[in-house]
Amino acid sequence: MNNFVQYTPTEVVFGRGTEKQAGAEVKKWGGTKVLIVFGGGSARRSGLLDRVEESLAQEGISYQEFGGVKPNPRLAFAEEGVHKALAMGADLILAVGGGSAIDTAKAIAHGTANPEHALWDIWTGKVPLTKSLSVGAVLTIPAAGSEMSDSAVLTNEAIGKKAGINTPFNRCKFAIMNPELASTLPPYQIACGVTDIMMHTMERYFIPDSHCEMTDEIAEGLLRTVIRNGKKVLENPADYDAMAEVMWCGSLSHNNLTECGRGKDFSVHKLGHALSARYDVAHGASLAAVWGSWAKYQYEEEEVIWRFARFAQKVWNVEESTQHKMAVEGIEKTVVFFESLGMPVNLRGLGIEPSDEDLRALALDATMKDTVKLSRIRGLGAQEVYEIYQMAK
Ligand code: NZQ
Ligand code: ZN
């Protein structure tokens, strides 16, 4: 087990009706003027926004709305939010929604606290981030895990790039999680969410020479739980207990708990982000479309095949005569599960038909023009990533 630091400072307020505590939470974390960031309308239609605003008003907290965040949230929209937050003198940014609203809120917080710098310069590390505003979240979809993560992802539409920033300033002060709020989700978004939660766990699981028994058991338990309950919520999004399990899995999958002692990989995410940047496809779907190909490309490496075999046994109850057969069977079962959720398992299923030239361009996007090697298993440069995209075609 490698040395590690585990620090997960977000206060979680979990359960039925907890959105009514939004005002009290904002007050507790020092907010007096709040910018409420939300998406395309689901939070308003469900009445959630009204309840959150009522709760803020009860605590005497002033607020303004900033709605219209789109999935795969855009840099330019976050910049607009920064102007609004500065104009109103916001001291806390409250996201009401999913990963896209929360990531936009994080970006607005960073931009508002550093108005002298371009947001993209902060995002790309050109300007080190040393301060930000407080961010809170009222979560409406179990998926991205942004409510507890140290990460945020934006698309710079001007240059066609989707990129994340990891910093302790991305940690929400509090996350309000009421599984009831997710009961209005359409099946496709539920499936994308379940896929993303699995992926956050698996991107921390298939790590070479990784001996962390406790962390493995947590990850495997998480995967079994989200698979079992993911099927249930797809059939019935109003199944409170199942949605609660999925929602809790979503947060634990991405708050770094499942990387303790070994770190992470996140190469599949890089492949997915390149697809989302060019084709604006849903994040979870972009991952499902390439994971099977990525796994088949990687699993035979000596330092990792035993992990694929262990995964097959612990997550899918596979019993086979050889490590190799087990690994293959585990990959197959995972791909079949994604299909059963209605997720694409190749690029055609994602609704795109990129040419060879397009695949080369995607591979360059994913590898920062072939300047970085993705993955801790086999270093994946542009050529290897191109080959994986080819397999996924
Ligand atoms: O915009 P509204 O109208 O709210 O509709 C949203 C959106 O269309 C809808 N939705 C959300 N809650 C709903 C609902 N519809 C009905 N009822 C509800 N209760 O769902 C759609 C997707 O929302 P979005 O916020 O985009 O989903 P998700 O949470 O999957 O976030 C995806 C984004 O997060 C990034 C992804 O790359 C993507 O941009 N990620 C962020 C991470 C992080 N910050 O740690 C990590 C992830 O790996 C991921 O990269
Ligand atoms: Zn993800």
CSV table of N, CA, C and O in Angstrom, one decimal, residues 98-206:
chain,number,residue,atom,x,y,z
A,98,GLY,N,-26.9,18.8,-11.1
A,98,GLY,CA,-26.0,17.7,-11.2
A,98,GLY,C,-24.6,18.2,-11.4
A,98,GLY,O,-24.3,19.3,-11.1
A,99,GLY,N,-23.7,17.3,-12.0
A,99,GLY,CA,-22.3,17.7,-12.2
A,99,GLY,C,-22.2,19.0,-12.9
A,99,GLY,O,-21.3,19.7,-12.7
A,100,SER,N,-23.0,19.2,-13.9
A,100,SER,CA,-22.8,20.4,-14.8
A,100,SER,C,-23.1,21.6,-14.0
A,100,SER,O,-22.3,22.6,-14.1
A,101,ALA,N,-24.1,21.6,-13.2
A,101,ALA,CA,-24.4,22.8,-12.4
A,101,ALA,C,-23.4,23.0,-11.3
A,101,ALA,O,-22.9,24.1,-11.0
A,102,ILE,N,-23.0,21.9,-10.7
A,102,ILE,CA,-22.0,22.0,-9.6
A,102,ILE,C,-20.6,22.5,-10.1
A,102,ILE,O,-20.0,23.3,-9.5
A,103,ASP,N,-20.2,21.9,-11.3
A,103,ASP,CA,-18.9,22.3,-11.8
A,103,ASP,C,-18.9,23.8,-12.3
A,103,ASP,O,-18.0,24.5,-12.1
A,104,THR,N,-20.1,24.2,-12.8
A,104,THR,CA,-20.2,25.6,-13.2
A,104,THR,C,-20.1,26.5,-11.9
A,104,THR,O,-19.5,27.6,-11.9
A,105,ALA,N,-20.8,26.1,-10.9
A,105,ALA,CA,-20.7,26.8,-9.6
A,105,ALA,C,-19.3,26.9,-9.1
A,105,ALA,O,-18.8,28.0,-8.6
A,106,LYS,N,-18.5,25.8,-9.2
A,106,LYS,CA,-17.1,25.8,-8.7
A,106,LYS,C,-16.3,26.8,-9.6
A,106,LYS,O,-15.5,27.6,-9.1
A,107,ALA,N,-16.6,26.8,-10.9
A,107,ALA,CA,-15.8,27.7,-11.8
A,107,ALA,C,-16.2,29.1,-11.5
A,107,ALA,O,-15.3,30.0,-11.4
A,108,ILE,N,-17.4,29.4,-11.2
A,108,ILE,CA,-17.8,30.8,-10.9
A,108,ILE,C,-17.2,31.2,-9.6
A,108,ILE,O,-16.7,32.4,-9.5
A,109,ALA,N,-17.1,30.3,-8.6
A,109,ALA,CA,-16.5,30.6,-7.4
A,109,ALA,C,-15.0,31.0,-7.6
A,109,ALA,O,-14.5,32.0,-7.0
A,110,HIS,N,-14.3,30.2,-8.4
A,110,HIS,CA,-12.9,30.5,-8.6
A,110,HIS,C,-12.7,31.8,-9.4
A,110,HIS,O,-11.8,32.7,-9.0
A,111,GLY,N,-13.5,32.1,-10.4
A,111,GLY,CA,-13.4,33.3,-11.2
A,111,GLY,C,-13.8,34.5,-10.4
A,111,GLY,O,-13.1,35.6,-10.5
A,112,THR,N,-14.8,34.4,-9.5
A,112,THR,CA,-15.2,35.5,-8.7
A,112,THR,C,-14.2,35.9,-7.7
A,112,THR,O,-14.0,37.1,-7.4
A,113,ALA,N,-13.5,34.9,-7.2
A,113,ALA,CA,-12.5,35.2,-6.1
A,113,ALA,C,-11.2,35.8,-6.8
A,113,ALA,O,-10.3,36.3,-6.1
A,114,ASN,N,-11.1,35.6,-8.1
A,114,ASN,CA,-9.8,36.0,-8.8
A,114,ASN,C,-10.2,36.8,-10.1
A,114,ASN,O,-9.8,36.4,-11.2
A,115,PRO,N,-10.9,37.9,-9.9
A,115,PRO,CA,-11.4,38.6,-11.1
A,115,PRO,C,-10.3,39.1,-12.0
A,115,PRO,O,-10.6,39.4,-13.2
A,116,GLU,N,-9.1,39.3,-11.5
A,116,GLU,CA,-8.0,39.8,-12.4
A,116,GLU,C,-7.5,38.8,-13.4
A,116,GLU,O,-6.7,39.2,-14.2
A,117,HIS,N,-7.9,37.5,-13.2
A,117,HIS,CA,-7.3,36.5,-14.1
A,117,HIS,C,-8.4,35.9,-15.0
A,117,HIS,O,-9.6,35.8,-14.6
A,118,ALA,N,-8.0,35.5,-16.2
A,118,ALA,CA,-8.9,34.8,-17.1
A,118,ALA,C,-9.2,33.4,-16.5
A,118,ALA,O,-8.3,32.7,-16.0
A,119,LEU,N,-10.5,33.0,-16.5
A,119,LEU,CA,-10.9,31.8,-15.9
A,119,LEU,C,-10.2,30.6,-16.6
A,119,LEU,O,-9.7,29.6,-15.9
A,120,TRP,N,-9.9,30.6,-17.9
A,120,TRP,CA,-9.3,29.5,-18.5
A,120,TRP,C,-7.8,29.4,-18.1
A,120,TRP,O,-7.2,28.3,-18.1
A,121,ASP,N,-7.2,30.5,-17.8
A,121,ASP,CA,-5.8,30.5,-17.3
A,121,ASP,C,-5.8,29.8,-15.9
A,121,ASP,O,-4.8,29.0,-15.6
A,122,ILE,N,-6.8,30.0,-15.1
A,122,ILE,CA,-6.9,29.3,-13.8
A,122,ILE,C,-7.1,27.8,-14.1
A,122,ILE,O,-6.5,27.0,-13.5
A,123,TRP,N,-8.0,27.6,-15.0
A,123,TRP,CA,-8.4,26.2,-15.3
A,123,TRP,C,-7.2,25.3,-15.8
A,123,TRP,O,-7.1,24.2,-15.5
A,124,THR,N,-6.4,26.0,-16.6
A,124,THR,CA,-5.3,25.2,-17.2
A,124,THR,C,-4.0,25.3,-16.4
A,124,THR,O,-3.0,24.8,-16.8
A,125,GLY,N,-4.1,25.9,-15.2
A,125,GLY,CA,-2.9,25.9,-14.3
A,125,GLY,C,-1.9,27.0,-14.6
A,125,GLY,O,-0.9,27.1,-14.0
A,126,LYS,N,-2.2,27.8,-15.6
A,126,LYS,CA,-1.3,28.9,-16.0
A,126,LYS,C,-1.2,29.9,-14.8
A,126,LYS,O,-0.1,30.4,-14.5
A,127,VAL,N,-2.3,30.1,-14.2
A,127,VAL,CA,-2.4,30.9,-13.0
A,127,VAL,C,-2.7,30.0,-11.8
A,127,VAL,O,-3.8,29.4,-11.8
A,128,PRO,N,-1.8,29.9,-10.8
A,128,PRO,CA,-2.2,29.0,-9.7
A,128,PRO,C,-3.4,29.5,-8.9
A,128,PRO,O,-3.5,30.7,-8.6
A,129,LEU,N,-4.2,28.6,-8.5
A,129,LEU,CA,-5.4,28.9,-7.8
A,129,LEU,C,-5.1,28.9,-6.3
A,129,LEU,O,-4.7,27.9,-5.7
A,130,THR,N,-5.2,30.1,-5.6
A,130,THR,CA,-4.8,30.2,-4.2
A,130,THR,C,-6.0,30.6,-3.3
A,130,THR,O,-5.9,30.5,-2.1
A,131,LYS,N,-7.1,31.0,-4.0
A,131,LYS,CA,-8.3,31.3,-3.2
A,131,LYS,C,-9.6,31.1,-4.0
A,131,LYS,O,-9.5,31.1,-5.3
A,132,SER,N,-10.7,30.9,-3.4
A,132,SER,CA,-12.0,30.8,-4.1
A,132,SER,C,-13.1,31.2,-3.1
A,132,SER,O,-12.8,31.5,-1.9
A,133,LEU,N,-14.3,31.2,-3.6
A,133,LEU,CA,-15.5,31.4,-2.7
A,133,LEU,C,-16.0,30.0,-2.3
A,133,LEU,O,-15.7,29.0,-2.9
A,134,SER,N,-16.8,30.0,-1.3
A,134,SER,CA,-17.4,28.8,-0.8
A,134,SER,C,-18.5,28.3,-1.8
A,134,SER,O,-19.2,29.2,-2.4
A,135,VAL,N,-18.6,27.0,-2.0
A,135,VAL,CA,-19.6,26.4,-2.8
A,135,VAL,C,-20.4,25.4,-2.1
A,135,VAL,O,-19.8,24.6,-1.3
A,136,GLY,N,-21.7,25.4,-2.3
A,136,GLY,CA,-22.6,24.4,-1.7
A,136,GLY,C,-23.3,23.7,-2.8
A,136,GLY,O,-23.5,24.3,-3.9
A,137,ALA,N,-23.9,22.5,-2.6
A,137,ALA,CA,-24.6,21.8,-3.6
A,137,ALA,C,-25.9,21.2,-3.1
A,137,ALA,O,-25.9,20.7,-2.0
A,138,VAL,N,-27.0,21.3,-3.9
A,138,VAL,CA,-28.2,20.5,-3.7
A,138,VAL,C,-28.2,19.6,-4.9
A,138,VAL,O,-28.5,20.0,-6.0
A,139,LEU,N,-28.0,18.3,-4.6
A,139,LEU,CA,-27.8,17.3,-5.7
A,139,LEU,C,-29.1,16.8,-6.2
A,139,LEU,O,-29.9,16.4,-5.4
A,140,THR,N,-29.2,16.7,-7.6
A,140,THR,CA,-30.5,16.2,-8.1
A,140,THR,C,-30.2,14.9,-9.0
A,140,THR,O,-31.2,14.3,-9.4
A,141,ILE,N,-29.0,14.5,-9.1
A,141,ILE,CA,-28.7,13.3,-10.0
A,141,ILE,C,-27.5,12.6,-9.5
A,141,ILE,O,-26.4,13.2,-9.3
A,142,PRO,N,-27.6,11.3,-9.1
A,142,PRO,CA,-26.4,10.6,-8.7
A,142,PRO,C,-25.6,10.2,-9.9
A,142,PRO,O,-26.1,9.5,-10.8
A,143,ALA,N,-24.4,10.8,-10.1
A,143,ALA,CA,-23.7,10.5,-11.3
A,143,ALA,C,-22.2,11.0,-11.2
A,143,ALA,O,-21.3,10.2,-10.8
A,144,ALA,N,-22.0,12.3,-11.4
A,144,ALA,CA,-20.6,12.8,-11.5
A,144,ALA,C,-19.8,12.8,-10.2
A,144,ALA,O,-18.6,12.8,-10.3
A,145,GLY,N,-20.5,12.8,-9.1
A,145,GLY,CA,-19.8,12.8,-7.8
A,145,GLY,C,-19.2,14.2,-7.5
A,145,GLY,O,-18.4,14.3,-6.5
A,146,SER,N,-19.5,15.2,-8.3
A,146,SER,CA,-18.9,16.5,-8.1
A,146,SER,C,-19.2,17.1,-6.7
A,146,SER,O,-18.4,17.9,-6.1
A,147,GLU,N,-20.3,16.6,-6.1
A,147,GLU,CA,-20.7,17.1,-4.8
A,147,GLU,C,-19.7,16.9,-3.7
A,147,GLU,O,-19.6,17.6,-2.7
A,148,MET,N,-18.8,15.8,-3.9
A,148,MET,CA,-17.8,15.6,-2.9
A,148,MET,C,-16.4,15.6,-3.5
A,148,MET,O,-15.4,15.4,-2.8
A,149,SER,N,-16.3,15.8,-4.8
A,149,SER,CA,-15.0,15.6,-5.4
A,149,SER,C,-14.1,16.9,-5.4
A,149,SER,O,-14.6,18.0,-5.1
A,150,ASP,N,-12.8,16.7,-5.7
A,150,ASP,CA,-11.9,17.9,-5.7
A,150,ASP,C,-11.7,18.3,-7.2
A,150,ASP,O,-10.7,18.9,-7.6
A,151,SER,N,-12.7,18.0,-8.0
A,151,SER,CA,-12.6,18.1,-9.5
A,151,SER,C,-13.7,18.9,-10.0
A,151,SER,O,-14.8,19.0,-9.5
A,152,ALA,N,-13.5,19.6,-11.2
A,152,ALA,CA,-14.5,20.3,-11.9
A,152,ALA,C,-14.1,20.2,-13.4
A,152,ALA,O,-12.9,20.3,-13.7
A,153,VAL,N,-15.1,20.1,-14.3
A,153,VAL,CA,-14.8,20.0,-15.7
A,153,VAL,C,-15.6,21.0,-16.5
A,153,VAL,O,-16.8,21.1,-16.3
A,154,LEU,N,-14.9,21.7,-17.4
A,154,LEU,CA,-15.6,22.6,-18.3
A,154,LEU,C,-15.2,22.4,-19.7
A,154,LEU,O,-14.1,21.8,-20.0
A,155,THR,N,-16.0,22.8,-20.6
A,155,THR,CA,-15.7,22.7,-22.1
A,155,THR,C,-15.4,24.2,-22.6
A,155,THR,O,-16.2,25.0,-22.4
A,156,ASN,N,-14.2,24.3,-23.1
A,156,ASN,CA,-13.9,25.6,-23.8
A,156,ASN,C,-14.3,25.5,-25.2
A,156,ASN,O,-13.6,24.9,-26.0
A,157,GLU,N,-15.5,26.0,-25.5
A,157,GLU,CA,-16.1,25.8,-26.8
A,157,GLU,C,-15.3,26.5,-27.9
A,157,GLU,O,-15.3,26.0,-29.1
A,158,ALA,N,-14.5,27.5,-27.6
A,158,ALA,CA,-13.8,28.3,-28.6
A,158,ALA,C,-12.6,27.4,-29.2
A,158,ALA,O,-12.3,27.5,-30.3
A,159,ILE,N,-12.1,26.5,-28.4
A,159,ILE,CA,-11.0,25.7,-28.9
A,159,ILE,C,-11.4,24.2,-28.9
A,159,ILE,O,-10.6,23.3,-29.1
A,160,GLY,N,-12.7,23.9,-28.6
A,160,GLY,CA,-13.1,22.5,-28.6
A,160,GLY,C,-12.5,21.6,-27.7
A,160,GLY,O,-12.2,20.4,-28.0
A,161,LYS,N,-12.2,22.1,-26.4
A,161,LYS,CA,-11.5,21.2,-25.5
A,161,LYS,C,-12.3,21.1,-24.2
A,161,LYS,O,-12.8,22.1,-23.6
A,162,LYS,N,-12.4,19.9,-23.7
A,162,LYS,CA,-13.1,19.7,-22.4
A,162,LYS,C,-12.0,19.3,-21.4
A,162,LYS,O,-11.3,18.3,-21.6
A,163,ALA,N,-11.9,20.0,-20.3
A,163,ALA,CA,-10.8,19.7,-19.4
A,163,ALA,C,-11.2,19.9,-17.9
A,163,ALA,O,-12.1,20.7,-17.6
A,164,GLY,N,-10.6,19.2,-17.1
A,164,GLY,CA,-10.9,19.3,-15.7
A,164,GLY,C,-9.7,20.0,-14.9
A,164,GLY,O,-8.6,20.1,-15.4
A,165,ILE,N,-10.1,20.4,-13.7
A,165,ILE,CA,-9.1,21.0,-12.8
A,165,ILE,C,-9.3,20.3,-11.5
A,165,ILE,O,-10.4,20.1,-11.0
A,166,ASN,N,-8.2,19.8,-10.9
A,166,ASN,CA,-8.3,19.2,-9.5
A,166,ASN,C,-7.6,20.1,-8.5
A,166,ASN,O,-6.5,20.5,-8.7
A,167,THR,N,-8.3,20.5,-7.5
A,167,THR,CA,-7.8,21.4,-6.5
A,167,THR,C,-8.7,21.3,-5.2
A,167,THR,O,-9.9,21.0,-5.3
A,168,PRO,N,-8.1,21.4,-4.1
A,168,PRO,CA,-8.9,21.4,-2.8
A,168,PRO,C,-10.0,22.4,-2.8
A,168,PRO,O,-11.0,22.3,-2.2
A,169,PHE,N,-9.8,23.5,-3.6
A,169,PHE,CA,-10.8,24.6,-3.7
A,169,PHE,C,-12.1,24.1,-4.4
A,169,PHE,O,-13.1,24.8,-4.4
A,170,ASN,N,-12.0,22.9,-5.0
A,170,ASN,CA,-13.2,22.4,-5.6
A,170,ASN,C,-14.1,21.6,-4.7
A,170,ASN,O,-15.2,21.2,-5.0
A,171,ARG,N,-13.7,21.5,-3.4
A,171,ARG,CA,-14.5,20.7,-2.5
A,171,ARG,C,-15.7,21.6,-2.0
A,171,ARG,O,-15.5,22.7,-1.5
A,172,CYS,N,-16.9,21.1,-2.2
A,172,CYS,CA,-18.1,21.8,-1.7
A,172,CYS,C,-18.0,21.8,-0.2
A,172,CYS,O,-17.5,20.9,0.5
A,173,LYS,N,-18.5,23.0,0.4
A,173,LYS,CA,-18.5,23.0,1.9
A,173,LYS,C,-19.6,22.1,2.4
A,173,LYS,O,-19.4,21.4,3.4
A,174,PHE,N,-20.7,22.0,1.7
A,174,PHE,CA,-21.8,21.1,2.1
A,174,PHE,C,-22.4,20.5,0.8
A,174,PHE,O,-22.4,21.2,-0.3
A,175,ALA,N,-23.0,19.3,1.0
A,175,ALA,CA,-23.8,18.7,-0.1
A,175,ALA,C,-25.1,18.2,0.5
A,175,ALA,O,-25.1,17.4,1.4
A,176,ILE,N,-26.2,18.7,0.0
A,176,ILE,CA,-27.5,18.3,0.4
A,176,ILE,C,-27.9,17.2,-0.6
A,176,ILE,O,-28.0,17.5,-1.8
A,177,MET,N,-28.2,16.0,-0.1
A,177,MET,CA,-28.6,14.9,-1.0
A,177,MET,C,-29.9,14.3,-0.6
A,177,MET,O,-29.9,13.5,0.4
A,178,ASN,N,-30.9,14.6,-1.3
A,178,ASN,CA,-32.2,13.9,-1.1
A,178,ASN,C,-32.5,13.0,-2.3
A,178,ASN,O,-32.8,13.5,-3.3
A,179,PRO,N,-32.5,11.7,-2.1
A,179,PRO,CA,-32.7,10.8,-3.2
A,179,PRO,C,-34.1,11.0,-3.8
A,179,PRO,O,-34.3,10.7,-5.0
A,180,GLU,N,-35.1,11.6,-3.1
A,180,GLU,CA,-36.4,11.8,-3.7
A,180,GLU,C,-36.3,12.8,-4.9
A,180,GLU,O,-37.0,12.7,-5.9
A,181,LEU,N,-35.3,13.7,-4.9
A,181,LEU,CA,-35.1,14.7,-5.9
A,181,LEU,C,-34.8,14.0,-7.3
A,181,LEU,O,-35.0,14.6,-8.3
A,182,ALA,N,-34.2,12.8,-7.2
A,182,ALA,CA,-33.7,12.1,-8.4
A,182,ALA,C,-34.8,11.3,-9.1
A,182,ALA,O,-34.6,10.7,-10.1
A,183,SER,N,-36.0,11.3,-8.4
A,183,SER,CA,-37.1,10.4,-8.9
A,183,SER,C,-37.7,10.9,-10.3
A,183,SER,O,-38.4,10.2,-11.0
A,184,THR,N,-37.4,12.2,-10.6
A,184,THR,CA,-37.9,12.7,-11.9
A,184,THR,C,-36.9,12.5,-13.1
A,184,THR,O,-37.1,12.9,-14.2
A,185,LEU,N,-35.8,11.8,-12.8
A,185,LEU,CA,-34.8,11.6,-13.8
A,185,LEU,C,-35.2,10.7,-15.0
A,185,LEU,O,-35.8,9.6,-14.7
A,186,PRO,N,-35.0,11.1,-16.2
A,186,PRO,CA,-35.3,10.1,-17.3
A,186,PRO,C,-34.3,9.0,-17.3
A,186,PRO,O,-33.2,9.1,-16.8
A,187,PRO,N,-34.7,7.8,-17.9
A,187,PRO,CA,-33.9,6.6,-17.8
A,187,PRO,C,-32.5,6.8,-18.3
A,187,PRO,O,-31.5,6.2,-17.8
A,188,TYR,N,-32.4,7.5,-19.4
A,188,TYR,CA,-31.0,7.7,-20.0
A,188,TYR,C,-30.1,8.3,-19.1
A,188,TYR,O,-28.9,7.9,-18.9
A,189,GLN,N,-30.6,9.3,-18.3
A,189,GLN,CA,-29.7,10.0,-17.4
A,189,GLN,C,-29.4,9.1,-16.2
A,189,GLN,O,-28.2,9.2,-15.6
A,190,ILE,N,-30.3,8.3,-15.8
A,190,ILE,CA,-30.0,7.3,-14.7
A,190,ILE,C,-28.9,6.4,-15.2
A,190,ILE,O,-28.0,6.1,-14.4
A,191,ALA,N,-29.1,5.9,-16.4
A,191,ALA,CA,-28.1,4.9,-16.9
A,191,ALA,C,-26.7,5.6,-17.0
A,191,ALA,O,-25.7,5.0,-16.7
A,192,CYS,N,-26.7,6.8,-17.5
A,192,CYS,CA,-25.4,7.6,-17.6
A,192,CYS,C,-24.8,7.7,-16.2
A,192,CYS,O,-23.6,7.6,-16.0
A,193,GLY,N,-25.6,8.0,-15.2
A,193,GLY,CA,-25.1,8.2,-13.9
A,193,GLY,C,-24.5,6.9,-13.3
A,193,GLY,O,-23.4,6.9,-12.7
A,194,VAL,N,-25.3,5.8,-13.4
A,194,VAL,CA,-24.8,4.5,-12.9
A,194,VAL,C,-23.4,4.2,-13.6
A,194,VAL,O,-22.5,3.7,-12.9
A,195,THR,N,-23.4,4.4,-14.9
A,195,THR,CA,-22.1,4.1,-15.6
A,195,THR,C,-21.0,5.0,-15.1
A,195,THR,O,-19.9,4.5,-14.8
A,196,ASP,N,-21.2,6.2,-14.9
A,196,ASP,CA,-20.2,7.1,-14.4
A,196,ASP,C,-19.7,6.7,-13.0
A,196,ASP,O,-18.5,6.8,-12.7
A,197,ILE,N,-20.6,6.4,-12.1
A,197,ILE,CA,-20.3,5.9,-10.8
A,197,ILE,C,-19.4,4.7,-10.8
A,197,ILE,O,-18.3,4.6,-10.1
A,198,MET,N,-19.8,3.7,-11.7
A,198,MET,CA,-18.9,2.6,-11.8
A,198,MET,C,-17.5,2.9,-12.3
A,198,MET,O,-16.5,2.4,-11.9
A,199,MET,N,-17.5,3.8,-13.3
A,199,MET,CA,-16.3,4.2,-13.9
A,199,MET,C,-15.4,4.9,-12.9
A,199,MET,O,-14.1,4.7,-13.0
A,200,HIS,N,-15.9,5.8,-12.1
A,200,HIS,CA,-15.1,6.5,-11.1
A,200,HIS,C,-14.4,5.4,-10.2
A,200,HIS,O,-13.3,5.7,-9.7
A,201,THR,N,-15.1,4.3,-9.9
A,201,THR,CA,-14.5,3.3,-9.1
A,201,THR,C,-13.5,2.5,-9.9
A,201,THR,O,-12.4,2.2,-9.4
A,202,MET,N,-13.9,2.1,-11.1
A,202,MET,CA,-13.0,1.2,-11.9
A,202,MET,C,-11.7,2.0,-12.3
A,202,MET,O,-10.7,1.4,-12.4
A,203,GLU,N,-11.8,3.3,-12.5
A,203,GLU,CA,-10.6,4.0,-12.9
A,203,GLU,C,-9.6,4.1,-11.7
A,203,GLU,O,-8.5,4.6,-11.9
A,204,ARG,N,-10.1,3.7,-10.6
A,204,ARG,CA,-9.2,3.7,-9.4
A,204,ARG,C,-8.9,2.2,-9.0
A,204,ARG,O,-8.2,2.0,-8.0
A,205,TYR,N,-9.4,1.3,-9.8
A,205,TYR,CA,-9.3,-0.1,-9.4
A,205,TYR,C,-8.2,-0.9,-10.2
A,205,TYR,O,-7.5,-1.7,-9.7
A,206,PHE,N,-8.3,-0.6,-11.5
A,206,PHE,CA,-7.4,-1.3,-12.5
A,206,PHE,C,-6.0,-0.5,-12.5
A,206,PHE,O,-5.7,0.1,-13.5
